[in-house]
Structures are given as structure tokens and as C-alpha cells.
Short mmCIF file of C-alpha atoms and ligand atoms in Angstrom, two decimals:
data_model
loop_
_atom_site.label_atom_id
_atom_site.label_comp_id
_atom_site.label_asym_id
_atom_site.label_seq_id
_atom_site.Cartn_x
_atom_site.Cartn_y
_atom_site.Cartn_z
CA MET F 2 26.70 0.11 32.47
CA LYS F 3 26.30 -3.22 30.95
CA ILE F 4 23.95 -3.44 28.04
CA ASN F 5 21.62 -6.57 28.18
CA LYS F 6 18.82 -5.42 25.60
CA ILE F 7 19.12 -2.91 22.74
CA CYS F 8 16.16 -1.61 20.82
CA CYS F 9 16.54 -0.13 17.50
CA ILE F 10 13.80 2.31 16.12
CA GLY F 11 13.83 2.03 12.33
CA ALA F 12 14.63 -1.33 10.29
CA GLY F 13 15.97 0.46 7.22
CA TYR F 14 19.08 0.32 5.19
CA VAL F 15 21.07 1.37 8.42
CA GLY F 16 19.21 -0.32 10.97
CA GLY F 17 18.91 -3.54 9.77
CA PRO F 18 22.35 -4.61 8.66
CA THR F 19 23.95 -2.23 11.87
CA MET F 20 21.95 -4.45 14.45
CA ALA F 21 22.08 -7.61 12.70
CA VAL F 22 26.06 -7.33 12.95
CA ILE F 23 25.75 -5.87 16.71
CA ALA F 24 23.40 -9.17 17.47
CA LYS F 25 26.05 -11.57 15.63
CA MET F 26 29.05 -10.09 17.57
CA ASN F 27 27.37 -9.77 20.91
CA PRO F 28 24.99 -13.04 21.36
CA ASP F 29 24.56 -12.28 25.17
CA ILE F 30 22.63 -9.11 24.20
CA GLN F 31 19.27 -9.10 22.90
CA VAL F 32 18.41 -6.69 19.90
CA THR F 33 14.84 -5.52 18.84
CA ILE F 34 14.52 -3.68 15.65
CA VAL F 35 11.27 -2.08 15.82
CA ASP F 36 9.55 -0.15 13.24
CA ILE F 37 6.09 1.58 12.33
CA ASN F 38 5.74 0.00 9.06
CA ALA F 39 4.32 -3.34 9.64
CA GLU F 40 4.78 -4.71 6.01
CA ARG F 41 8.43 -4.18 6.46
CA ILE F 42 8.72 -5.78 9.79
CA ALA F 43 6.81 -8.90 8.50
CA ALA F 44 9.49 -9.01 5.24
CA TRP F 45 12.19 -8.97 8.06
CA ASN F 46 10.37 -12.03 9.68
CA ASP F 47 9.76 -13.78 6.55
CA LYS F 48 11.10 -17.59 6.75
CA ASP F 49 12.44 -17.18 3.11
CA VAL F 50 15.63 -15.05 3.71
CA SER F 51 15.67 -13.96 0.12
CA LYS F 52 12.62 -12.11 0.56
CA LEU F 53 13.87 -9.76 3.53
CA PRO F 54 12.98 -5.89 2.17
CA ILE F 55 16.81 -4.90 2.36
CA TYR F 56 19.30 -6.80 -0.28
CA GLU F 57 22.98 -6.51 1.22
CA PRO F 58 25.45 -9.30 0.43
CA GLY F 59 25.97 -11.45 3.28
CA LEU F 60 23.20 -9.83 5.04
CA ALA F 61 20.37 -12.75 4.95
CA GLU F 62 23.14 -15.38 6.38
CA ILE F 63 23.73 -12.95 9.65
CA VAL F 64 19.70 -12.63 9.96
CA GLU F 65 19.31 -16.42 9.41
CA GLU F 66 21.92 -16.81 12.08
CA THR F 67 20.73 -14.53 14.47
CA ARG F 68 16.95 -14.05 14.30
CA GLY F 69 15.12 -15.90 16.96
CA ARG F 70 18.31 -15.99 19.03
CA ASN F 71 19.17 -12.55 19.90
CA LEU F 72 17.74 -10.73 17.22
CA PHE F 73 13.72 -9.75 16.76
CA PHE F 74 11.91 -7.72 14.38
CA SER F 75 8.60 -6.23 15.90
CA THR F 76 6.27 -3.42 15.52
CA GLU F 77 5.74 -3.22 19.62
CA ILE F 78 7.80 -0.29 19.77
CA ASP F 79 6.65 1.08 23.40
CA LYS F 80 7.68 -2.47 24.92
CA ALA F 81 10.90 -2.77 23.07
CA ILE F 82 11.80 0.74 24.07
CA ASN F 83 10.58 0.20 27.66
CA GLU F 84 12.63 -3.17 28.12
CA SER F 85 15.89 -1.91 26.50
CA GLU F 86 18.61 -0.06 28.15
CA MET F 87 20.07 1.47 25.13
CA ILE F 88 17.60 2.77 22.42
CA PHE F 89 19.20 3.60 18.69
CA ILE F 90 17.56 5.95 16.49
CA SER F 91 18.00 4.80 12.93
CA VAL F 92 14.96 6.45 11.18
CA ASN F 93 14.70 8.25 7.65
CA THR F 94 15.68 12.10 7.75
CA PRO F 95 15.02 13.01 4.33
CA THR F 96 15.35 16.52 2.83
CA LYS F 97 12.35 18.69 3.54
CA THR F 98 9.82 18.97 0.92
CA TYR F 99 7.73 21.84 2.38
CA GLY F 100 7.98 24.91 4.50
CA LYS F 101 11.42 26.35 5.55
CA GLY F 102 14.59 24.89 4.51
CA LYS F 103 12.20 23.31 1.88
CA GLY F 104 14.74 21.07 -0.58
CA MET F 105 17.87 22.01 1.48
CA ALA F 106 17.34 21.15 5.27
CA ALA F 107 16.70 17.66 6.81
CA ASP F 108 13.45 16.84 7.98
CA LEU F 109 13.54 15.73 11.33
CA LYS F 110 10.01 14.99 11.96
CA TYR F 111 10.55 11.07 12.21
CA VAL F 112 13.45 11.78 14.62
CA GLU F 113 11.28 14.14 17.02
CA LEU F 114 8.43 11.63 16.84
CA CYS F 115 10.81 8.84 18.18
CA ALA F 116 12.09 10.81 21.05
CA ARG F 117 8.77 11.87 22.05
CA ASN F 118 7.85 8.20 21.97
CA ILE F 119 10.89 7.48 24.08
CA ALA F 120 10.00 9.99 26.47
CA GLU F 121 6.56 9.13 26.88
CA VAL F 122 6.87 5.39 27.56
CA ALA F 123 10.40 5.27 29.19
CA LYS F 124 10.19 4.31 32.87
CA THR F 125 13.92 3.52 33.45
CA ASP F 126 17.21 5.28 32.48
CA LYS F 127 18.21 5.05 28.98
CA ILE F 128 20.90 5.58 26.61
CA VAL F 129 19.55 7.11 23.63
CA VAL F 130 21.92 6.49 20.43
CA GLU F 131 21.47 8.73 17.33
CA LYS F 132 22.53 6.83 14.26
CA SER F 133 20.56 8.20 11.56
CA THR F 134 22.42 11.54 9.66
CA LEU F 135 21.26 14.59 11.41
CA PRO F 136 22.56 17.84 11.29
CA VAL F 137 24.63 19.66 13.85
CA ARG F 138 23.04 19.85 17.14
CA THR F 139 20.10 17.45 16.73
CA ALA F 140 21.23 15.55 19.96
CA GLN F 141 20.71 18.82 21.56
CA ALA F 142 17.09 19.01 20.32
CA ILE F 143 16.61 15.19 21.35
CA LYS F 144 17.91 16.12 24.65
CA SER F 145 15.57 18.63 25.22
CA ILE F 146 12.67 16.91 23.85
CA LEU F 147 13.56 13.98 26.48
CA HIS F 148 14.28 16.19 29.26
CA ASN F 149 11.32 18.01 29.51
CA THR F 150 8.82 15.73 28.23
CA GLY F 151 9.94 12.25 30.01
CA ASN F 152 8.96 10.80 33.06
CA GLY F 153 11.79 12.08 35.31
CA VAL F 154 14.02 9.17 34.13
CA ASN F 155 17.63 9.91 32.87
CA PHE F 156 18.46 10.00 29.41
CA SER F 157 22.26 10.11 28.18
CA ILE F 158 22.59 11.11 24.38
CA LEU F 159 25.19 9.50 21.96
CA SER F 160 26.15 10.59 18.40
CA ASN F 161 27.33 7.34 16.65
CA PRO F 162 27.06 8.09 12.82
CA GLU F 163 26.92 5.09 10.32
CA PHE F 164 29.74 5.25 7.86
CA LEU F 165 28.53 1.93 5.93
CA ALA F 166 28.09 2.24 2.27
CA GLU F 167 25.28 0.14 0.80
CA GLY F 168 26.29 -3.02 -1.08
CA THR F 169 29.13 -3.50 1.09
CA ALA F 170 27.39 -2.78 4.38
CA ILE F 171 28.01 -5.92 6.28
CA GLN F 172 31.87 -5.75 5.21
CA ASP F 173 31.69 -2.06 6.50
CA LEU F 174 30.65 -2.95 9.66
CA LEU F 175 32.56 -5.94 10.44
CA ASN F 176 35.66 -4.31 9.27
CA PRO F 177 35.16 -0.54 9.84
CA ASP F 178 37.86 2.16 9.48
CA ARG F 179 36.58 3.83 12.44
CA VAL F 180 33.81 3.59 15.16
CA LEU F 181 32.83 7.18 16.25
CA ILE F 182 30.73 8.05 19.38
CA GLY F 183 30.20 11.45 20.15
CA GLY F 184 28.54 12.23 23.83
CA GLU F 185 28.89 14.44 27.04
CA SER F 186 28.60 11.04 29.61
CA GLU F 187 31.61 9.00 29.92
CA ASP F 188 29.66 6.02 31.17
CA ALA F 189 27.33 5.97 28.48
CA ILE F 190 30.15 6.44 25.81
CA GLU F 191 32.02 3.41 27.23
CA SER F 192 28.52 1.34 27.35
CA LEU F 193 28.57 1.43 23.62
CA ALA F 194 32.32 1.32 23.01
CA ASN F 195 31.99 -1.86 24.85
CA ILE F 196 29.17 -3.28 22.32
CA TYR F 197 31.59 -2.38 19.31
CA GLY F 198 34.52 -3.56 21.48
CA SER F 199 33.32 -6.93 20.92
CA TRP F 200 35.20 -6.88 17.37
CA VAL F 201 36.14 -3.66 16.74
CA PRO F 202 39.75 -2.87 18.28
CA GLN F 203 39.55 -0.01 20.93
CA GLU F 204 42.02 2.50 19.05
CA GLN F 205 39.30 2.34 16.31
CA ILE F 206 36.70 3.56 18.51
CA LEU F 207 36.97 7.41 18.45
CA ARG F 208 35.57 9.44 21.22
CA THR F 209 34.39 13.30 20.37
CA ASN F 210 32.10 15.68 21.46
CA VAL F 211 28.40 15.46 20.17
CA TRP F 212 28.82 18.34 17.62
CA SER F 213 32.28 16.80 16.37
CA SER F 214 30.55 13.31 15.64
CA GLU F 215 27.48 15.02 14.01
CA LEU F 216 29.55 17.59 11.85
CA SER F 217 32.25 14.38 11.22
CA LYS F 218 29.30 12.64 9.49
CA LEU F 219 28.39 15.19 7.10
CA THR F 220 31.55 16.23 6.37
CA ALA F 221 32.79 12.72 5.37
CA ASN F 222 29.92 12.28 3.08
CA ALA F 223 30.36 15.83 1.63
CA PHE F 224 34.21 15.19 0.86
CA LEU F 225 33.38 11.60 -0.72
CA ALA F 226 30.74 13.42 -3.35
CA GLN F 227 33.06 16.05 -3.87
CA ARG F 228 35.91 13.49 -5.11
CA ILE F 229 33.06 12.01 -7.59
CA SER F 230 31.91 15.60 -8.69
CA SER F 231 35.51 16.51 -9.14
CA ILE F 232 36.35 13.67 -11.21
CA ASN F 233 33.41 13.83 -13.25
CA ALA F 234 33.90 17.64 -14.01
CA ILE F 235 37.16 16.41 -15.49
CA SER F 236 35.56 13.84 -17.59
CA GLU F 237 33.64 16.47 -19.14
CA LEU F 238 37.04 18.02 -20.39
CA CYS F 239 38.55 14.64 -21.16
CA GLU F 240 35.37 14.31 -23.88
CA LYS F 241 36.27 17.67 -25.50
CA THR F 242 40.22 16.50 -25.62
CA GLU F 243 42.26 13.38 -26.40
CA ALA F 244 42.52 12.59 -22.45
CA ASN F 245 40.98 9.56 -20.91
CA VAL F 246 39.34 9.93 -17.44
CA GLY F 247 40.39 6.44 -16.38
CA GLU F 248 43.93 7.21 -17.08
CA VAL F 249 43.65 10.45 -15.45
CA ALA F 250 42.24 8.94 -12.56
CA ARG F 251 44.97 6.43 -12.22
CA ALA F 252 47.80 8.76 -12.55
CA ILE F 253 46.52 10.96 -9.97
CA GLY F 254 45.40 8.13 -7.74
CA MET F 255 48.94 6.90 -7.11
CA ASP F 256 49.62 9.97 -5.49
CA SER F 257 49.37 8.67 -1.91
CA ARG F 258 48.11 12.00 -0.76
CA ILE F 259 45.03 12.00 -3.13
CA GLY F 260 44.45 7.86 -3.36
CA SER F 261 43.00 5.70 -5.84
CA LYS F 262 39.77 5.16 -4.26
CA PHE F 263 36.52 6.86 -4.96
CA LEU F 264 37.54 8.28 -8.44
CA ASN F 265 35.38 6.40 -10.81
CA ALA F 266 33.74 8.97 -13.14
CA SER F 267 29.98 8.09 -13.83
CA ILE F 268 26.91 9.33 -14.62
CA GLY F 269 26.41 11.18 -11.20
CA PHE F 270 26.45 9.94 -7.76
CA GLY F 271 22.96 8.83 -6.30
CA GLY F 272 21.84 7.10 -2.97
CA SER F 273 20.14 8.34 0.38
CA CYS F 274 23.36 10.42 1.57
CA PHE F 275 25.44 12.29 -0.36
CA GLN F 276 22.83 15.00 -1.85
CA LYS F 277 20.60 15.09 1.25
CA ASP F 278 23.75 15.50 3.53
CA ILE F 279 25.36 18.13 1.37
CA LEU F 280 22.05 20.38 0.76
CA ASN F 281 21.92 19.71 4.48
CA LEU F 282 25.52 21.34 5.10
CA VAL F 283 24.55 24.10 2.48
CA TYR F 284 21.53 24.99 4.38
CA ILE F 285 23.49 25.26 7.96
CA ALA F 286 26.21 27.10 6.47
CA ARG F 287 23.63 29.42 5.04
CA SER F 288 22.11 30.02 8.11
CA TYR F 289 25.26 30.76 9.90
CA GLY F 290 25.48 33.55 7.25
CA LEU F 291 28.52 31.54 5.57
CA THR F 292 27.71 32.10 1.95
CA ALA F 293 31.54 31.41 0.46
CA VAL F 294 31.32 27.61 2.46
CA ALA F 295 27.36 27.48 1.16
CA ASP F 296 28.59 28.38 -2.24
CA TYR F 297 31.70 25.93 -2.49
CA TRP F 298 29.52 22.68 -1.35
CA GLU F 299 26.63 23.55 -3.56
CA GLN F 300 29.03 23.31 -6.49
CA VAL F 301 29.28 19.61 -5.68
CA ILE F 302 25.46 19.15 -6.02
CA ILE F 303 25.10 21.37 -9.21
CA LEU F 304 27.84 19.53 -11.13
CA ASN F 305 26.45 16.18 -10.31
CA ASP F 306 23.27 17.31 -11.52
CA HIS F 307 24.91 18.61 -14.82
CA GLN F 308 26.59 15.12 -15.25
CA LYS F 309 23.23 13.34 -15.01
CA ARG F 310 21.73 15.91 -17.53
CA ARG F 311 24.79 15.99 -19.76
CA PHE F 312 24.37 11.92 -20.28
CA SER F 313 20.65 12.02 -21.26
CA ASP F 314 21.26 14.79 -23.30
CA ASN F 315 24.32 13.29 -25.28
CA LEU F 316 22.25 10.01 -25.58
CA ILE F 317 19.41 12.15 -27.32
CA SER F 318 21.79 13.77 -29.67
CA THR F 319 23.54 11.04 -30.73
CA LEU F 320 20.48 9.25 -31.65
CA TYR F 321 20.07 11.92 -34.23
CA ASN F 322 18.12 14.41 -31.89
CA THR F 323 15.18 12.41 -31.01
CA VAL F 324 14.45 9.60 -28.80
CA SER F 325 10.51 10.20 -29.59
CA GLY F 326 8.88 6.53 -29.98
CA LYS F 327 12.07 4.87 -29.60
CA LYS F 328 13.03 2.09 -27.06
CA ILE F 329 16.01 2.58 -24.68
CA ALA F 330 17.05 -0.05 -22.63
CA MET F 331 18.26 0.91 -19.51
CA LEU F 332 20.13 -1.62 -17.58
CA GLY F 333 20.31 -1.08 -13.97
CA TRP F 334 18.24 0.95 -11.69
CA ALA F 335 19.70 1.03 -8.34
CA PHE F 336 22.11 3.90 -7.39
CA LYS F 337 24.96 1.41 -7.34
CA LYS F 338 25.74 -2.44 -7.59
CA ASP F 339 24.91 -4.96 -4.76
CA THR F 340 21.95 -2.99 -3.17
CA ASN F 341 17.97 -2.99 -4.02
CA ASP F 342 18.05 1.18 -3.25
CA THR F 343 17.21 3.63 -5.71
CA ARG F 344 16.83 6.70 -3.75
CA GLU F 345 18.18 9.57 -5.40
CA SER F 346 19.78 6.95 -8.25
CA ALA F 347 20.90 8.73 -11.50
CA ALA F 348 18.58 6.30 -13.61
CA ILE F 349 15.44 8.01 -12.34
CA TYR F 350 16.73 11.15 -13.60
CA VAL F 351 17.90 10.04 -16.58
CA ALA F 352 14.69 7.97 -17.55
CA ASP F 353 12.78 11.12 -16.55
CA HIS F 354 14.30 13.37 -19.01
CA LEU F 355 14.25 10.42 -21.90
CA LEU F 356 10.37 10.32 -20.94
CA SER F 357 9.90 13.82 -21.46
CA GLU F 358 11.16 13.71 -25.02
CA GLN F 359 8.83 10.85 -25.67
CA ALA F 360 11.04 7.69 -25.30
CA ASN F 361 9.91 4.33 -24.26
CA ILE F 362 12.03 3.04 -21.50
CA ALA F 363 12.47 -0.93 -21.19
CA VAL F 364 14.27 -1.52 -17.29
CA TYR F 365 16.39 -4.46 -16.34
CA ASP F 366 17.86 -4.50 -12.94
CA PRO F 367 18.61 -7.57 -10.92
CA LYS F 368 17.30 -6.31 -7.84
CA VAL F 369 14.73 -3.79 -8.19
CA SER F 370 11.00 -4.33 -8.71
CA GLU F 371 9.19 -2.67 -11.28
CA GLN F 372 6.72 -1.38 -8.57
CA ARG F 373 9.87 0.34 -7.12
CA VAL F 374 10.66 1.82 -10.85
CA GLN F 375 7.45 3.19 -11.21
CA ALA F 376 7.15 4.65 -7.52
CA ASP F 377 10.30 6.49 -8.22
CA LEU F 378 9.18 7.95 -11.35
CA ASN F 379 5.84 8.66 -10.01
CA TYR F 380 7.29 10.38 -6.77
CA LEU F 381 8.55 13.44 -9.54
CA GLN F 382 5.30 13.96 -10.74
CA THR F 383 6.46 14.98 -13.76
CA ARG F 384 3.65 12.98 -15.72
CA SER F 385 0.40 10.80 -14.69
CA GLU F 386 0.83 7.37 -13.25
CA GLU F 387 -0.91 5.99 -16.34
CA GLU F 388 1.65 7.62 -18.30
CA ASN F 389 4.73 6.31 -16.70
CA ALA F 390 2.92 2.92 -16.49
CA LYS F 391 2.55 3.04 -20.47
CA LEU F 392 6.01 4.36 -21.31
CA VAL F 393 8.20 2.14 -18.94
CA SER F 394 8.21 -1.49 -18.86
CA CYS F 395 10.29 -3.74 -16.56
CA PHE F 396 11.64 -6.91 -17.49
CA GLU F 397 12.99 -9.83 -15.79
CA ASP F 398 15.21 -11.18 -18.47
CA PRO F 399 17.70 -8.61 -19.95
CA TYR F 400 17.71 -10.28 -23.01
CA GLU F 401 14.15 -9.17 -23.25
CA ALA F 402 14.63 -5.74 -22.34
CA VAL F 403 17.02 -4.96 -25.21
CA LYS F 404 14.90 -6.35 -28.23
CA ASP F 405 14.56 -3.84 -30.51
CA ALA F 406 16.30 -1.48 -28.60
CA HIS F 407 17.85 1.57 -30.39
CA ALA F 408 19.97 1.99 -27.30
CA ILE F 409 21.17 0.66 -24.30
CA ALA F 410 21.97 3.11 -21.50
CA ILE F 411 23.94 1.53 -18.56
CA MET F 412 23.06 2.89 -15.36
CA THR F 413 24.78 0.49 -12.62
CA GLU F 414 27.64 -1.20 -12.45
CA TRP F 415 26.31 -4.66 -11.79
CA ASP F 416 29.04 -7.19 -12.39
CA GLU F 417 26.61 -9.51 -14.42
CA PHE F 418 26.50 -6.92 -17.42
CA LYS F 419 29.94 -7.60 -18.33
CA THR F 420 29.06 -11.29 -18.67
CA TYR F 421 26.37 -10.74 -21.16
CA ASP F 422 26.69 -12.17 -24.71
CA TRP F 423 26.86 -8.95 -26.27
CA LYS F 424 27.09 -10.45 -29.67
CA LYS F 425 23.58 -11.81 -28.88
CA ILE F 426 22.42 -8.58 -27.51
CA HIS F 427 23.80 -6.80 -30.91
CA ALA F 428 21.62 -9.37 -33.09
CA VAL F 429 18.34 -8.42 -31.46
CA MET F 430 18.85 -4.50 -31.56
CA LYS F 431 17.58 -1.86 -33.91
CA LYS F 432 20.84 -0.74 -36.10
CA PRO F 433 23.01 1.34 -35.73
CA ALA F 434 22.80 -0.51 -31.92
CA PHE F 435 24.04 2.57 -29.61
CA ILE F 436 25.50 1.72 -25.97
CA PHE F 437 26.17 4.65 -23.64
CA ASP F 438 27.95 3.03 -20.91
CA GLY F 439 27.31 5.53 -17.95
CA ARG F 440 29.34 3.24 -15.55
CA ASN F 441 32.51 2.70 -17.87
CA ILE F 442 32.46 -1.14 -17.28
CA LEU F 443 32.70 -2.44 -20.88
CA ASP F 444 35.41 -3.06 -23.12
CA GLU F 445 35.31 -0.04 -25.87
CA ASP F 446 37.13 -2.13 -28.28
CA THR F 447 35.15 -5.43 -27.77
CA MET F 448 31.87 -3.63 -28.27
CA THR F 449 33.11 -1.73 -31.57
CA LYS F 450 34.42 -4.86 -33.04
CA ILE F 451 30.92 -6.43 -32.27
CA GLY F 452 29.30 -3.48 -34.01
CA PHE F 453 28.13 -1.24 -31.19
CA GLU F 454 28.28 2.64 -31.48
CA TYR F 455 29.63 2.59 -27.87
CA SER F 456 30.24 5.83 -25.93
CA SER F 457 31.16 6.01 -22.49
CA ILE F 458 31.94 8.64 -19.82
CA GLY F 459 35.04 10.61 -19.93
CA LYS F 460 36.63 9.34 -22.98
C1 UDX O 513 27.89 6.82 1.24
C2 UDX O 513 29.07 6.80 2.05
O1 UDX O 513 30.08 6.13 1.45
C3 UDX O 513 28.94 6.10 3.28
O2 UDX O 513 30.10 6.12 4.18
C4 UDX O 513 27.82 6.59 4.32
O3 UDX O 513 27.69 5.94 5.49
C5 UDX O 513 26.52 6.77 3.57
O4 UDX O 513 26.86 7.51 1.99
P1 UDX O 513 26.41 4.98 -0.05
O5 UDX O 513 25.65 5.94 -0.73
O6 UDX O 513 25.60 3.58 0.48
O7 UDX O 513 27.38 5.29 1.09
O8 UDX O 513 27.13 4.50 -1.26
P2 UDX O 513 28.47 4.87 -2.00
O9 UDX O 513 29.51 3.40 -2.31
O10 UDX O 513 29.08 6.01 -1.32
O11 UDX O 513 28.16 5.49 -3.57
C6 UDX O 513 27.23 6.86 -3.45
C7 UDX O 513 27.36 7.03 -5.03
O12 UDX O 513 28.40 7.34 -5.70
C8 UDX O 513 26.72 5.85 -5.94
O13 UDX O 513 25.90 6.46 -6.77
C9 UDX O 513 28.17 5.50 -6.68
O14 UDX O 513 27.87 4.60 -7.92
C10 UDX O 513 28.65 6.70 -6.71
N1 UDX O 513 30.13 6.92 -7.05
C11 UDX O 513 30.76 6.14 -6.04
C12 UDX O 513 30.79 7.19 -8.45
O15 UDX O 513 30.09 7.41 -9.05
N2 UDX O 513 32.10 6.96 -8.19
C13 UDX O 513 33.00 6.48 -7.14
O16 UDX O 513 34.16 6.58 -7.75
C14 UDX O 513 32.18 6.02 -6.34
P1 ADP O 514 18.07 4.39 6.25
O1 ADP O 514 18.40 4.16 5.27
O2 ADP O 514 18.34 5.70 6.98
O3 ADP O 514 18.11 3.27 6.79
P2 ADP O 514 15.17 3.76 5.66
O4 ADP O 514 14.03 4.58 5.23
O5 ADP O 514 15.68 2.63 4.86
O6 ADP O 514 16.16 4.95 6.10
O7 ADP O 514 14.56 3.36 7.23
C1 ADP O 514 14.18 4.30 7.99
C2 ADP O 514 13.20 3.33 8.92
O8 ADP O 514 12.49 4.46 9.61
C3 ADP O 514 11.70 3.20 8.03
O9 ADP O 514 11.22 1.70 7.74
C4 ADP O 514 10.55 3.82 8.50
O10 ADP O 514 9.22 3.08 8.86
C5 ADP O 514 10.91 3.71 10.29
N1 ADP O 514 10.52 4.82 10.91
C6 ADP O 514 10.36 6.13 10.82
N2 ADP O 514 9.82 6.85 11.34
C7 ADP O 514 9.26 5.95 12.66
C8 ADP O 514 9.08 5.93 13.82
N3 ADP O 514 8.49 7.25 14.59
N4 ADP O 514 8.88 4.89 14.69
C9 ADP O 514 9.39 3.82 14.13
N5 ADP O 514 9.87 3.76 13.02
C10 ADP O 514 10.14 4.70 12.19
#
């Protein structure tokens, strides 16, 4: 089946960049991204592409090229569903915050609503593609809803998990290691493979059964997160001994079986995927009675939480066991560089802990708004919104953020932090001036020579 029109439900960090690249590489296909959030759609349609709701290097250029040509953003969900032969479901699947599986299982209510919406309005046959990360056998649930509530039209369901990482989404989409398509209907699989085929070599497009595809996504994220927890565990041991985690990572990474990527010790991983997907994996394993499997993967999260806590504990003890009334400047709030996404960012938890010790927090992040910072802290419900607003201030200028600070905590590895005038920063801070480099991006010798009390992870 030749696809002429695609609809993507969900204009988020996955749907937006993915559809922009599909539209760029397939100028003959009309791609419409729809969302219930009118404000978000308006931002995607903003003439000024610097105001797009998502910051990703290279994204604005592609949106500028394709928007209005074959890429459209709209709130008219039913219309877009009806017109399209292929519908991607790219809505959020957060960890459940209520009921059975609370804090562990993925909340599929948004996915189910989409399936019901499609079933209700579809008048012609559709290929439905699940793009959101989902527990295994979700496609089955979508299929059941579509077949039992639909208007007698045929639906083929495909699983096509997205492996892009934020901050490098456009590069990851343009040069994917692989594209994974799980499904039953060969025709439907080939229709989707053809869309990717306009820029991805066919041998990199894997075809599997639906459940292998769904489970592969969870497994890939679990393995990646496990690497970070593994190196972070070693970082704590390095701090107690004379070893340096950077040297250890380099030494083990040169073993081609281990590989050198994803071995940067840090304050702990964040982002919308790793924790959520592992919790989901653990929940699924437990629900099948696989206690050893569940416990094994859960440890990755336990270690990650420990790493975040260890960072703030160390900061407090180094500052003579009290941060009460002290200004702590946090450089970076996003969960990694080159994104404005803050979901599960370690910065949120470190800040929350320091605030509970009555610190004053000054935040500078090149891409995250003050509104986002406050919303992230308010979401935790540790203290009132008024208190968060009083204790946390955000700055547009990093040099203002660090003025009179007792300590700087580097939370995100933004490149610009390396280029700052650190002498100037040292001069305006309270002395002794402490730096806690949660990303190991600054040079220890240089910082020490300037006069900083510098500490990093795993050294
Ligand atoms: C991840 C997967 O990489 C991607 O394939 C999947 O589709 C979605 O989840 P993402 O969360 O966007 O992508 O970013 P990623 O680069 O994986 O980083 C996740 C977290 O791990 C960040 O907080 C990052 O700072 C941290 N990290 C990463 C480390 O602490 N050390 C590393 O060596 C690598
Ligand atoms: P992701 O990182 O998975 O892309 P986001 O939260 O960035 O997640 O994006 C998901 C988007 O899906 C949000 O903009 C949200 O408004 C949208 N969404 C959720 N449910 C529906 C729905 N039933 N119909 C349309 N859009 C939806």
C-alpha cells in the first residue's frame, strides 16, 4: 500500500522530530501532527522557529523547510485521522501515579484514548503504528479496542519503537543504527519500511514480531541505563580509593566487547525513558512471578537514586554540614545537554534535597525556562509553591547566578560551561568557592589553580 497521508497523534519530543524528518525525506507524503494541547500546536506553528516547543539542534531548520509544504501541525485530530492511511501514536506513557502498578507500570490511558478515538472516527482501513514506548503486548490491547469498537474497517497494528536520544534526535533519525518494525501484516510492514526506505538502507530495517519489537525497546533502554549505573557504582569506589573513574572507563572501553560509549560517570541518569522503562520492565517481570529478574533490573534504579543522593549529601557535608541560608548556584537543569527537556532530571532531586536543608538555589540553564523549573519542583509536592518561588530563582545570565554563591553545582554538561571565564566567576563567589562538577566537564588542575575547591565524580 502506497502511503500518501500520515497522521501522528502527539506533538512531543518523539512525534515532533520524527515526523519532521519523515516529512523532509518524503516530500510526496503529507504529514500532519495533531495534539490535544492547543498551546503546543500554536508553538509548533509559530512563525519564529526559535519558539518551537522543543529545542533540538537541527530541528528548527527542518521545520522551516517542510512546514506548510508537507508538514502540518493541527488540533483537528478527527479530520487528520480520517484523511490518513497511516496513524502514528506518539503520546506520552508516564509511570502510573495511582492505583495498581502505581510508581511502576506505564500509564496507558493516553494510548487507549487514542485507540478509541481512531476506532470512533475511522471510515477507511488504517495502519496504526505504536511509536510510544509501551509494555509488551500493548499492541494486542490496541488491536482489541480497534477491532471491537471500530466501524468495521480493517486495522493493521505495527510496533515501531523510536530509538532517538534527545539532543541528537535529528542526527539519530537521519542516520539510525536500525529501524525496528514489528507486525503481523507483511503489507503493513512493507508500507512503513518504504517510508523509512527513502533514506535508511533496507538491511538496517529490522522486521520482527510485535512482541519482540516492543520488548526490544524496553531492553535497549534497560541495557543503556545499566551501563550508567555500572560506571556510577564504580565511581563511588574510585572516590574511596586512588582510582580515577575516567581512566577506568577509558581502559575498559577499549575492550571492543565493552565499547567506549555511554561510560560517563555522572550525577545519575535522567530523561523520560530510562527510569520509566526499567520500572515498567520490573513490573512486568514481577507480574509474571520473575522475582530474580525484577530484582536484578530494579537495582539499576536503586543505584541511580543513590548516585543523586550521594551528590547532594557530599555537597552538604563539604559545606561544613550546613547549606541553610547559603546560595547554591546550579548550572544546568535539563537532564542532558542540547535539550530543553527536564523530565526526571537529576537537578530536580538534588535541588529538592538542598531545599529541604534550607538552601537558596540559583539556577541557570541556557534552554530551560523559570516556569519549567518551578513546575518541576512543585510537582514533587515537597513544599508549597510559594516556598519554592521564594527559595529558587532563575537567571538569564550565568555570571549573575553565581554571584555571592557558596558553591556551584554543575548538573548538565552544556558545552558553554567549559568556555566561561572561571576566574571572573571565582572572584564574585563567597570564599572558599566550591565547585561540585556533577558531569566531570571542567579541568581539575585549572580550577584548583584559580583557587576553587573543586570536586567531581569518581576521583
Ligand atoms: C534514551 C536512549 O538513549 C534512546 O535510545 C531512547 O530512544 C530514549 O532514551 P535519552 O533519554 O533522550 O535517550 O538520552 P540519553 O543520551 O540516553 O541520556 C539519558 C541520561 O543518561 C541523561 O541524563 C544523560 O546525561 C545520562 N548519561 C548518558 C550519563 O549519565 N552517562 C553517559 O555515559 C550517558
Ligand atoms: P514524548 O517524549 O513521548 O514525545 P511528550 O509528553 O513530549 O512525550 O508528548 C506527548 C504529546 O502527546 C503531548 O503533547 C500530549 O498533549 C499529547 N497527547 C496525549 N494524549 C493525547 C490524545 N489522546 N490525543 C492527542 N494528543 C495527545
